[in-house]
PDB file of C-alpha atoms in Angstrom:
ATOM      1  CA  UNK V   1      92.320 -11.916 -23.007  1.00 37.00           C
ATOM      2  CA  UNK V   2      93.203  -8.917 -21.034  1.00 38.00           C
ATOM      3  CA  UNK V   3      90.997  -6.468 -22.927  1.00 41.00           C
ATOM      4  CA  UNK V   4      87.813  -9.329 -22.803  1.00 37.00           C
ATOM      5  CA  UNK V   5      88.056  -9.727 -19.085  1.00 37.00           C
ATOM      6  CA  UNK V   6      87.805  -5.968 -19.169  1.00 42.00           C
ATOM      7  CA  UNK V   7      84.895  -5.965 -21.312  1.00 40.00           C
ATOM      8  CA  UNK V   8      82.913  -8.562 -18.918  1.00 39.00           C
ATOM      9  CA  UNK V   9      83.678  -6.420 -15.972  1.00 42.00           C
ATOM     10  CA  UNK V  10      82.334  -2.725 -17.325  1.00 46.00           C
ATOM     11  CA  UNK V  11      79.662  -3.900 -18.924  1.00 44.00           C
ATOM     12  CA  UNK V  12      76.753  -4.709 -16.421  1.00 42.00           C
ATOM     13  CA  UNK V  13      74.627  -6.649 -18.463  1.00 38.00           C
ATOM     14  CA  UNK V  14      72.042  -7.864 -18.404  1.00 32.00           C
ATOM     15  CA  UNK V  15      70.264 -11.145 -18.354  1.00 33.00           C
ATOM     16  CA  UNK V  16      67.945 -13.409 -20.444  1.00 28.00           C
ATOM     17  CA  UNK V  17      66.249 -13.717 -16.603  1.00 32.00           C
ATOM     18  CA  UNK V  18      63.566 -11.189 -17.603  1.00 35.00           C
ATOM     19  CA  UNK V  19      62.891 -10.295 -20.860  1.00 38.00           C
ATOM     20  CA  UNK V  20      61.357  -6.614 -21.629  1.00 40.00           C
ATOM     21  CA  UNK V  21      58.373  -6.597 -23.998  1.00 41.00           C
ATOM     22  CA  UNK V  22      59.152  -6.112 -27.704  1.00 43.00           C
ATOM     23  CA  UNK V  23      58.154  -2.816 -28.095  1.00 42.00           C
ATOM     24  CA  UNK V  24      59.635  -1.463 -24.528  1.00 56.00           C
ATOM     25  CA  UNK V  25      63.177   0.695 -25.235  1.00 70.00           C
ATOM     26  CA  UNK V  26      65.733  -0.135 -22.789  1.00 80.00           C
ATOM     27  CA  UNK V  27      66.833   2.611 -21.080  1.00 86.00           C
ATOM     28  CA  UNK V  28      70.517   3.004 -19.186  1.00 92.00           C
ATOM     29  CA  UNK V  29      71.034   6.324 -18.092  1.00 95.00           C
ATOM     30  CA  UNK V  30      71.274   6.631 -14.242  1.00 97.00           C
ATOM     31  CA  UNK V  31      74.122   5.290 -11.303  1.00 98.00           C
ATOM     32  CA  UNK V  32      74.279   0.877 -11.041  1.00 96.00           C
ATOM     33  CA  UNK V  33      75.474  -0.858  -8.697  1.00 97.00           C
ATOM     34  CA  UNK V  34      76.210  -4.613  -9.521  1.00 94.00           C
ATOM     35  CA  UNK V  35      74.783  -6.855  -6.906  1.00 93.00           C
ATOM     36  CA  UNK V  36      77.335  -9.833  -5.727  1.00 92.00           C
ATOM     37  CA  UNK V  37      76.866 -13.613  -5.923  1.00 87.00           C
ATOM     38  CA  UNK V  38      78.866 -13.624  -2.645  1.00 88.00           C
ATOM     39  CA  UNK V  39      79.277 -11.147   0.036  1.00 90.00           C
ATOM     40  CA  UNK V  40      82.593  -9.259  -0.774  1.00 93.00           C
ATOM     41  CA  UNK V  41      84.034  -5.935  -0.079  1.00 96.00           C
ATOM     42  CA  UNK V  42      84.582  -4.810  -3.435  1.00 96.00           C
ATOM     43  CA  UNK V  43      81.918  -2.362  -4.425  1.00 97.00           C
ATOM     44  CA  UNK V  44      81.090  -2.318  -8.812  1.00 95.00           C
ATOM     45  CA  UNK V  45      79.426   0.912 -10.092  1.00 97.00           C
ATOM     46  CA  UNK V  46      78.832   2.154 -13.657  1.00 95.00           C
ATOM     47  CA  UNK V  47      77.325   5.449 -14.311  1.00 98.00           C
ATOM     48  CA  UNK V  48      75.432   5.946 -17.728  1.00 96.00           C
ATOM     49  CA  UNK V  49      74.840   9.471 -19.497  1.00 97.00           C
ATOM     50  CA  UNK V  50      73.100  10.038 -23.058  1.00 95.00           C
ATOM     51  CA  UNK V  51      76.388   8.509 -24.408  1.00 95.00           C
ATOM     52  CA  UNK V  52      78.928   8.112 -22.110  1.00 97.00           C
ATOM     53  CA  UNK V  53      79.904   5.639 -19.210  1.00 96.00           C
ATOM     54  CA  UNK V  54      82.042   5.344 -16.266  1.00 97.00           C
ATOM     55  CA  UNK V  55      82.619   2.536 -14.367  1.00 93.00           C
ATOM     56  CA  UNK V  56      84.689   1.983 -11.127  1.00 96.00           C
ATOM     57  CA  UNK V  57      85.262  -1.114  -8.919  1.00 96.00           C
ATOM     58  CA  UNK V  58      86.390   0.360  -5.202  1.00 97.00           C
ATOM     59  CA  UNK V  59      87.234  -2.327  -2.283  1.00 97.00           C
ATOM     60  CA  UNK V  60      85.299  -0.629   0.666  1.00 96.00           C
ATOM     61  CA  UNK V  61      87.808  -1.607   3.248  1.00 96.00           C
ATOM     62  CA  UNK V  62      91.182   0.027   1.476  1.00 96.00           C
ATOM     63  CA  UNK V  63      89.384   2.359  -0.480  1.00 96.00           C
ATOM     64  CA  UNK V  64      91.738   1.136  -2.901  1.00 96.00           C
ATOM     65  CA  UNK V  65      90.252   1.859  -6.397  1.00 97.00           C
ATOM     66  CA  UNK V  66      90.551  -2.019  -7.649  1.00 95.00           C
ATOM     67  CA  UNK V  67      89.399  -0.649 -11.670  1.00 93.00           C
ATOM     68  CA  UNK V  68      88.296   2.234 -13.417  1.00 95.00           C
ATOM     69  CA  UNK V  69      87.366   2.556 -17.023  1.00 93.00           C
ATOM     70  CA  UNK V  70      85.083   4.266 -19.342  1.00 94.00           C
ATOM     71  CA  UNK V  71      84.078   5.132 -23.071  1.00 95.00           C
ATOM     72  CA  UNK V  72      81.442   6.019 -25.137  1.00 95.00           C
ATOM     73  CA  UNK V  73      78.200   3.529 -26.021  1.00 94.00           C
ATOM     74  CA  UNK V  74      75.062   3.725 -28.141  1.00 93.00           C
ATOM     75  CA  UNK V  75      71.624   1.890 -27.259  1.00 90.00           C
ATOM     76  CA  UNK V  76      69.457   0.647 -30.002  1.00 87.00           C
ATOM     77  CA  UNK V  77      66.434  -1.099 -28.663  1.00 85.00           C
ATOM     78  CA  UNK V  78      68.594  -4.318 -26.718  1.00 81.00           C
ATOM     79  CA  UNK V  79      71.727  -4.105 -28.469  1.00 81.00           C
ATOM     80  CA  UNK V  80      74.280  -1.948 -27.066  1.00 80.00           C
ATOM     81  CA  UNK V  81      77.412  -0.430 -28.999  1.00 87.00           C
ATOM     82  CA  UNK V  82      80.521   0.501 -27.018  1.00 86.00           C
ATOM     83  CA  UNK V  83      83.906   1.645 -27.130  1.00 90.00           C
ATOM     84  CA  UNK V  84      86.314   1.905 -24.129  1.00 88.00           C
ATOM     85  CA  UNK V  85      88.123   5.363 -24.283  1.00 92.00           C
ATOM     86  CA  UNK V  86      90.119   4.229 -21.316  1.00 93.00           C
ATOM     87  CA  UNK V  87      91.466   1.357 -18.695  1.00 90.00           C
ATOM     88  CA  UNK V  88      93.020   2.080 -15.649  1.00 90.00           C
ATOM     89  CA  UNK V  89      97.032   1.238 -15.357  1.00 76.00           C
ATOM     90  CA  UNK V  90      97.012   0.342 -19.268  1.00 66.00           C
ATOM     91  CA  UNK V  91      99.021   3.711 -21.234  1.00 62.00           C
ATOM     92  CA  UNK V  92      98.755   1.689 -24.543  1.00 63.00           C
ATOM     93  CA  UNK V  93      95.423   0.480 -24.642  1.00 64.00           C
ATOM     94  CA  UNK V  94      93.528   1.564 -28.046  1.00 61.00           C
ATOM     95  CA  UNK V  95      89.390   2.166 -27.841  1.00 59.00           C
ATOM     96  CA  UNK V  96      87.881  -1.467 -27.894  1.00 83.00           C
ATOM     97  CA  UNK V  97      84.704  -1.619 -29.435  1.00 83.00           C
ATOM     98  CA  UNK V  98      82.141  -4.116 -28.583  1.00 77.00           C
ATOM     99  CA  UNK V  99      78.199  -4.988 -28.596  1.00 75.00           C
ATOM    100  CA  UNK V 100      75.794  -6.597 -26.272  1.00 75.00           C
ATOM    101  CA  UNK V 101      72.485  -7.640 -26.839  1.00 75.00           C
ATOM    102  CA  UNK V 102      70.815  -6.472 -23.312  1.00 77.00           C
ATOM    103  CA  UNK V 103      67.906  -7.987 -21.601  1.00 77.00           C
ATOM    104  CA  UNK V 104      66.331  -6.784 -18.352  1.00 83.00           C
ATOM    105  CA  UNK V 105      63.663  -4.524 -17.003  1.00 83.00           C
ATOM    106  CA  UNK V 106      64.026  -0.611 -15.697  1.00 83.00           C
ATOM    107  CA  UNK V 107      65.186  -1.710 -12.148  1.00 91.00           C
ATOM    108  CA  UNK V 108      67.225  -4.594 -12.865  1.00 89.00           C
ATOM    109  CA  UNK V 109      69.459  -6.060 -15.725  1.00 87.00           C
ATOM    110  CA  UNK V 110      72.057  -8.790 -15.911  1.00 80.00           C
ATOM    111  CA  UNK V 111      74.575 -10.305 -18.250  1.00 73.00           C
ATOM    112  CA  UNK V 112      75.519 -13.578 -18.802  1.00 65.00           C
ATOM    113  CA  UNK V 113      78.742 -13.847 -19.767  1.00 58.00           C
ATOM    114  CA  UNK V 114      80.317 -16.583 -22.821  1.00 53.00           C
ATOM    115  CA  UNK V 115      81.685 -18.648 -19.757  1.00 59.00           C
ATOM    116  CA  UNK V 116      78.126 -19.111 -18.093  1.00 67.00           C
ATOM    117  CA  UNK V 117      78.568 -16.134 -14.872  1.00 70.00           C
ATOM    118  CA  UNK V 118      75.558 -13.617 -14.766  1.00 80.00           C
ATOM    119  CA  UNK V 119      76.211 -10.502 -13.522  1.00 80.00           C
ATOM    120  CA  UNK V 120      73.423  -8.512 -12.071  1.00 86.00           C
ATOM    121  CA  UNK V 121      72.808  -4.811 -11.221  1.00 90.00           C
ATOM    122  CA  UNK V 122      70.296  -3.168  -9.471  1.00 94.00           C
ATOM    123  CA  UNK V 123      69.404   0.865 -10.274  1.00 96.00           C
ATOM    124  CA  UNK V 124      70.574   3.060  -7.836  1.00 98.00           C
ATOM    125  CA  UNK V 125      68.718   6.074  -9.756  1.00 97.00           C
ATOM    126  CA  UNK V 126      67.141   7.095 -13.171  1.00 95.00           C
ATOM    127  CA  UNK V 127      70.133   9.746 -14.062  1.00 96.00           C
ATOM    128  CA  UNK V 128      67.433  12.812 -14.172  1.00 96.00           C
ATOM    129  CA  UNK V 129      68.181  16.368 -12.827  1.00 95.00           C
ATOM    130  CA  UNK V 130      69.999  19.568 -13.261  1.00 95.00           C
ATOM    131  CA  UNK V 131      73.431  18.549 -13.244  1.00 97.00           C
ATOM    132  CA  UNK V 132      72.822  15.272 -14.753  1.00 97.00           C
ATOM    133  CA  UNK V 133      74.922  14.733 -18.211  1.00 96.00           C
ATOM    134  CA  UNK V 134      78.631  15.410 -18.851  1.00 97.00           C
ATOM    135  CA  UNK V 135      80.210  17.859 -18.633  1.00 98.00           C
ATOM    136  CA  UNK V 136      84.042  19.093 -19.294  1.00 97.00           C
ATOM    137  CA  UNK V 137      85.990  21.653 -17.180  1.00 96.00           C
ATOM    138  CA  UNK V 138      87.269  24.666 -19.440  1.00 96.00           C
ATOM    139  CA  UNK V 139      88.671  27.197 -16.624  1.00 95.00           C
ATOM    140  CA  UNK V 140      90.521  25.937 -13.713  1.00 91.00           C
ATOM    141  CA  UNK V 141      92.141  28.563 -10.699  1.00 86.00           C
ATOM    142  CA  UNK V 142      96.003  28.586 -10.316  1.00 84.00           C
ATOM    143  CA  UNK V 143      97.743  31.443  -8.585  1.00 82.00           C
ATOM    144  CA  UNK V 144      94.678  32.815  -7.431  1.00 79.00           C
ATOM    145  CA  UNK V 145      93.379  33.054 -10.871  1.00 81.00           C
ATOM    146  CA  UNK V 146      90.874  31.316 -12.938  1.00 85.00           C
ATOM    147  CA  UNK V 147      92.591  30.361 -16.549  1.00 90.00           C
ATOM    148  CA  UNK V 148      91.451  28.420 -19.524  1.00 91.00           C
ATOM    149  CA  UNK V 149      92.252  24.841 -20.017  1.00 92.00           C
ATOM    150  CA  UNK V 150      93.264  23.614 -23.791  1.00 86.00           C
ATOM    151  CA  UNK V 151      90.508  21.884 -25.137  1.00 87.00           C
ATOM    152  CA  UNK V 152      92.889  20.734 -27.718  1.00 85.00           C
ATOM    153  CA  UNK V 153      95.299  17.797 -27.364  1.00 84.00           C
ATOM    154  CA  UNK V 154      95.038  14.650 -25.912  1.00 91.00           C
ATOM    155  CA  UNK V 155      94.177  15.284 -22.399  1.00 93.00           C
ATOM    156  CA  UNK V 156      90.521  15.467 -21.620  1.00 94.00           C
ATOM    157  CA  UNK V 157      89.147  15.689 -18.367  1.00 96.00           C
ATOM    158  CA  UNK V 158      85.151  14.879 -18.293  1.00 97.00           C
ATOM    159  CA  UNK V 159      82.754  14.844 -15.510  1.00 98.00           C
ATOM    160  CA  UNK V 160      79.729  12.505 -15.579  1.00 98.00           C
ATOM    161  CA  UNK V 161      77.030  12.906 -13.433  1.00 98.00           C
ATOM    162  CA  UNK V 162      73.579  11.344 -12.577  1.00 98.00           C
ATOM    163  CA  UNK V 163      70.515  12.534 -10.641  1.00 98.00           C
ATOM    164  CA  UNK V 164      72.607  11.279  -7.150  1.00 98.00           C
ATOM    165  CA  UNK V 165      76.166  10.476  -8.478  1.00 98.00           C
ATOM    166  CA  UNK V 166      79.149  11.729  -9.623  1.00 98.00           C
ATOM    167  CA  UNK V 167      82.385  11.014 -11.069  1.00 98.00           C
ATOM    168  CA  UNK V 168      84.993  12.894 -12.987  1.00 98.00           C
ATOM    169  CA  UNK V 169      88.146  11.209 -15.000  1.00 97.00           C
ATOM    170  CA  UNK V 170      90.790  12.404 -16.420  1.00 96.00           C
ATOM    171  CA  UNK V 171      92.459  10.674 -19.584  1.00 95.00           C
ATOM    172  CA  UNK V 172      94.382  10.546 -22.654  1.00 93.00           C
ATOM    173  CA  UNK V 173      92.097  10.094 -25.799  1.00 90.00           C
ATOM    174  CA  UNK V 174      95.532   8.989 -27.679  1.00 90.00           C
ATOM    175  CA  UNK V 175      96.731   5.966 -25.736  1.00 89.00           C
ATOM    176  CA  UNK V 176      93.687   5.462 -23.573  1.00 91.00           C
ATOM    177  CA  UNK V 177      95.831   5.866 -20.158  1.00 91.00           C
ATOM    178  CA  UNK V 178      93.629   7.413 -17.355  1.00 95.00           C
ATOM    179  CA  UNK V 179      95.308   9.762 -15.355  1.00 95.00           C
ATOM    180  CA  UNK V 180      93.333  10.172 -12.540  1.00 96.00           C
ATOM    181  CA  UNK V 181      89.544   9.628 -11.452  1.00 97.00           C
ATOM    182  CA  UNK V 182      87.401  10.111  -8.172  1.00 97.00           C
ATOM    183  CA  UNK V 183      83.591  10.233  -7.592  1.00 98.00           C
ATOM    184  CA  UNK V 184      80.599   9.265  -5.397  1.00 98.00           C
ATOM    185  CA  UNK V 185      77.307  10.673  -4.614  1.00 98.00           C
ATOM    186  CA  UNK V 186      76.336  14.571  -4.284  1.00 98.00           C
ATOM    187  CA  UNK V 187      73.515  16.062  -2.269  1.00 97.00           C
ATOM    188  CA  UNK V 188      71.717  19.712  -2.140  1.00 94.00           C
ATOM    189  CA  UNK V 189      71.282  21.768   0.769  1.00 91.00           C
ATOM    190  CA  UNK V 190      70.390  25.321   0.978  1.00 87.00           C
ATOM    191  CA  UNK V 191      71.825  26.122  -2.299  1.00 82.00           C
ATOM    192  CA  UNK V 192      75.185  24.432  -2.148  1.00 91.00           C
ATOM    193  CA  UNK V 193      76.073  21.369  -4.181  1.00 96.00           C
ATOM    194  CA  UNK V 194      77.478  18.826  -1.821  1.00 97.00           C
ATOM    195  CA  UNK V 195      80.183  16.010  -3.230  1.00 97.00           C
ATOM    196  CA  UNK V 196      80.454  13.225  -0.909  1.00 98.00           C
ATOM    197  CA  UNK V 197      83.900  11.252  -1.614  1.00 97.00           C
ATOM    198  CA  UNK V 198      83.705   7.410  -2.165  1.00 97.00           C
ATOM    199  CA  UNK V 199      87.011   6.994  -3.949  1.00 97.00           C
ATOM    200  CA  UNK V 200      89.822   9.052  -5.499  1.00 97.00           C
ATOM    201  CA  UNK V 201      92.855   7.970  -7.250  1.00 96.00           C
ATOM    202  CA  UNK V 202      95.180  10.450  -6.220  1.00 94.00           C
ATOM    203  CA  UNK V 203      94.671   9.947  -2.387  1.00 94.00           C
ATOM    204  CA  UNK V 204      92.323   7.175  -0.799  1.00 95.00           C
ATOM    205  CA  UNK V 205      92.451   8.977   2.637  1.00 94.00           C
ATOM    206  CA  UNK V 206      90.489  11.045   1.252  1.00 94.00           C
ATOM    207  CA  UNK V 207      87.880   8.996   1.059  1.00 97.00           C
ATOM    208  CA  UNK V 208      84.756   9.909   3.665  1.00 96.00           C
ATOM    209  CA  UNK V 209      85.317  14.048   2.903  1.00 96.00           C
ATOM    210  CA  UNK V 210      82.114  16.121   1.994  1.00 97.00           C
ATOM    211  CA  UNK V 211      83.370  19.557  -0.219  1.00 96.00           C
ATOM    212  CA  UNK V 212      80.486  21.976  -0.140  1.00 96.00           C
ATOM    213  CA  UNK V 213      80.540  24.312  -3.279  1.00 95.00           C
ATOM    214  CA  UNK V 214      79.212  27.582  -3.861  1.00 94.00           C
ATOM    215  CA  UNK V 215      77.913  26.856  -7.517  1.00 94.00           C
ATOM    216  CA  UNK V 216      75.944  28.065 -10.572  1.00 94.00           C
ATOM    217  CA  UNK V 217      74.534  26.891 -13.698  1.00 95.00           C
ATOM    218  CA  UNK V 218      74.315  29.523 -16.472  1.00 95.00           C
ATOM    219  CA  UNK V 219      73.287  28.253 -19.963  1.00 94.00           C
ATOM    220  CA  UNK V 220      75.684  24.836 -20.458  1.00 96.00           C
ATOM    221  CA  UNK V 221      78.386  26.386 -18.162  1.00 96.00           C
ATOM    222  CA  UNK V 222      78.647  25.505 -14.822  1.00 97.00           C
ATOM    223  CA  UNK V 223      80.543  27.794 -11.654  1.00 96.00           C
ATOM    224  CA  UNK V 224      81.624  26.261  -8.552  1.00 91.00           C
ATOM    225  CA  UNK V 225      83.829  27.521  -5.749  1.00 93.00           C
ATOM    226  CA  UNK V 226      84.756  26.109  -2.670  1.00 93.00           C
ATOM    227  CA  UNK V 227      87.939  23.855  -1.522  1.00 91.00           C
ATOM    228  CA  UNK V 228      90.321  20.905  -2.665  1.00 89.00           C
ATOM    229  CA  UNK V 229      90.748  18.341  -0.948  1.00 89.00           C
ATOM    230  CA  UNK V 230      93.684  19.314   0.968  1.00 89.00           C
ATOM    231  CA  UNK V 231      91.962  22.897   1.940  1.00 89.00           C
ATOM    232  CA  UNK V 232      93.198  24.986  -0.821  1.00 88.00           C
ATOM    233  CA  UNK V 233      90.738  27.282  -2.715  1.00 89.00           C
ATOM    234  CA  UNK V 234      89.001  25.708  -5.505  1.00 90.00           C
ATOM    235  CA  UNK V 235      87.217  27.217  -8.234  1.00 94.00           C
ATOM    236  CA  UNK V 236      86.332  25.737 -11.941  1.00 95.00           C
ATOM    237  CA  UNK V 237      84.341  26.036 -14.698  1.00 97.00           C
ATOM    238  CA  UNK V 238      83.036  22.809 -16.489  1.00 97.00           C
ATOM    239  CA  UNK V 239      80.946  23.473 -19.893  1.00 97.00           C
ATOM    240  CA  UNK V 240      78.062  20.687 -20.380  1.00 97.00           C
ATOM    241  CA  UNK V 241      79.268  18.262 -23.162  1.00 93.00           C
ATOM    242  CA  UNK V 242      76.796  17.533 -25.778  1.00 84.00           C
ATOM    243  CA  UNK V 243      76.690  13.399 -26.072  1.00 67.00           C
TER     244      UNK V 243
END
């Protein structure tokens, strides 16, 4: 039961309330947001790449991260394929794989779930851009110096982005446990990439902070210096994933 009500929370569906023509290809990349029946304070967003999702369910007034999970999914035509690679607070969890036959239009899709609620979510934007696509950080600083990060073992820290969103999670592909995750929206201006902070596990005060980075994208690496968020000197390397 645990790992269905999951499963009807991450996936925003879509409902048999419009129905795309049969030759149109449905199309998911971008940020969601999932409209409420009711007014409420809990926020529901999923970013979609080429093959990957993230999904996080913030309450606006605590900044309390409420869920968080994510996986992997294929689209072909209305029927969607998914796995969960992770849950947040579950350190057992396997990957759950599931499939929903999606209906809906390029703005708008809902889901109905098997106990009669339809969930609907509205496009935020189309997930086009330079740093749109996932990416996975390689080099990290410590001591003032930038090393490489094992891209073997379990741990796996991935960064998903859209053309106005971001959100970066790091997990156990093993057990599924997430260790940490934080995200929100980016902007440009005059050459520095700009992440705005919506929600982060580690620290919710956080919340409301803007980290301006010095950055670069050469070939399917990308360079960015500038600060945590607690002031100390940041600078990583994440290497575009290839979904």
């Amino acid at each position: 039961m645990l790992r269905l009500f999951y499963f009807l929370l991450l996936m925003p569906g879509f409902s048999i309330m419009m129905m795309p023509p049969a030759h149109a290809q449905l199309r998911l990349n971008g940020a969601w947001v999932r409209i409420p029946h009711d007014p409420s304070s809990i926020k529901c967003l999923t970013l979609f790449g080429d093959r990957v999702f993230m999904q996080t369910q913030v309450d606006t007034i605590t900044h309390h991260i409420v869920f968080a999970g994510g996986g992997t999914y294929t689209l072909h035509g209305d029927t969607l394929d998914g796995a969960f690679l992770y849950q947040m607070g579950d350190k057992t969890i396997q990957p759950s794989h599931f499939q929903l036959v999606l209906n809906g239009n390029p703005d708008e899709l809902s889901y109905t779930s098997s106990d009669g609620e339809t969930q609907r979510w509205k496009l935020l934007d189309d997930g086009q851009g330079t740093y749109a696509g996932t990416w996975r950080i390689v080099q990290h600083m410590q001591n003032g110096q930038l090393r490489d990060i094992p891209q073997t073992g379990d741990r796996k820290t991935l960064k998903l982005l859209t053309a106005s969103h971001f959100q970066w999670a790091a997990f156990n592909t093993a057990t599924g446990q997430l260790y940490a995750t934080g995200g929100g929206t980016y902007s440009l201006n005059n050459g520095q990439y700009i992440e705005h902070i919506e929600f982060f596990s580690r620290d919710s005060t956080r919340v409301g902070m803007s980290l301006p980075f010095e950055d670069e994208i050469k070939g399917d690496q990308w360079y960015h210096k500038g600060k945590t968020t607690k002031g100390d000197p940041n600078f990583e390397v994440w290497k575009r994933v290839a979904e």
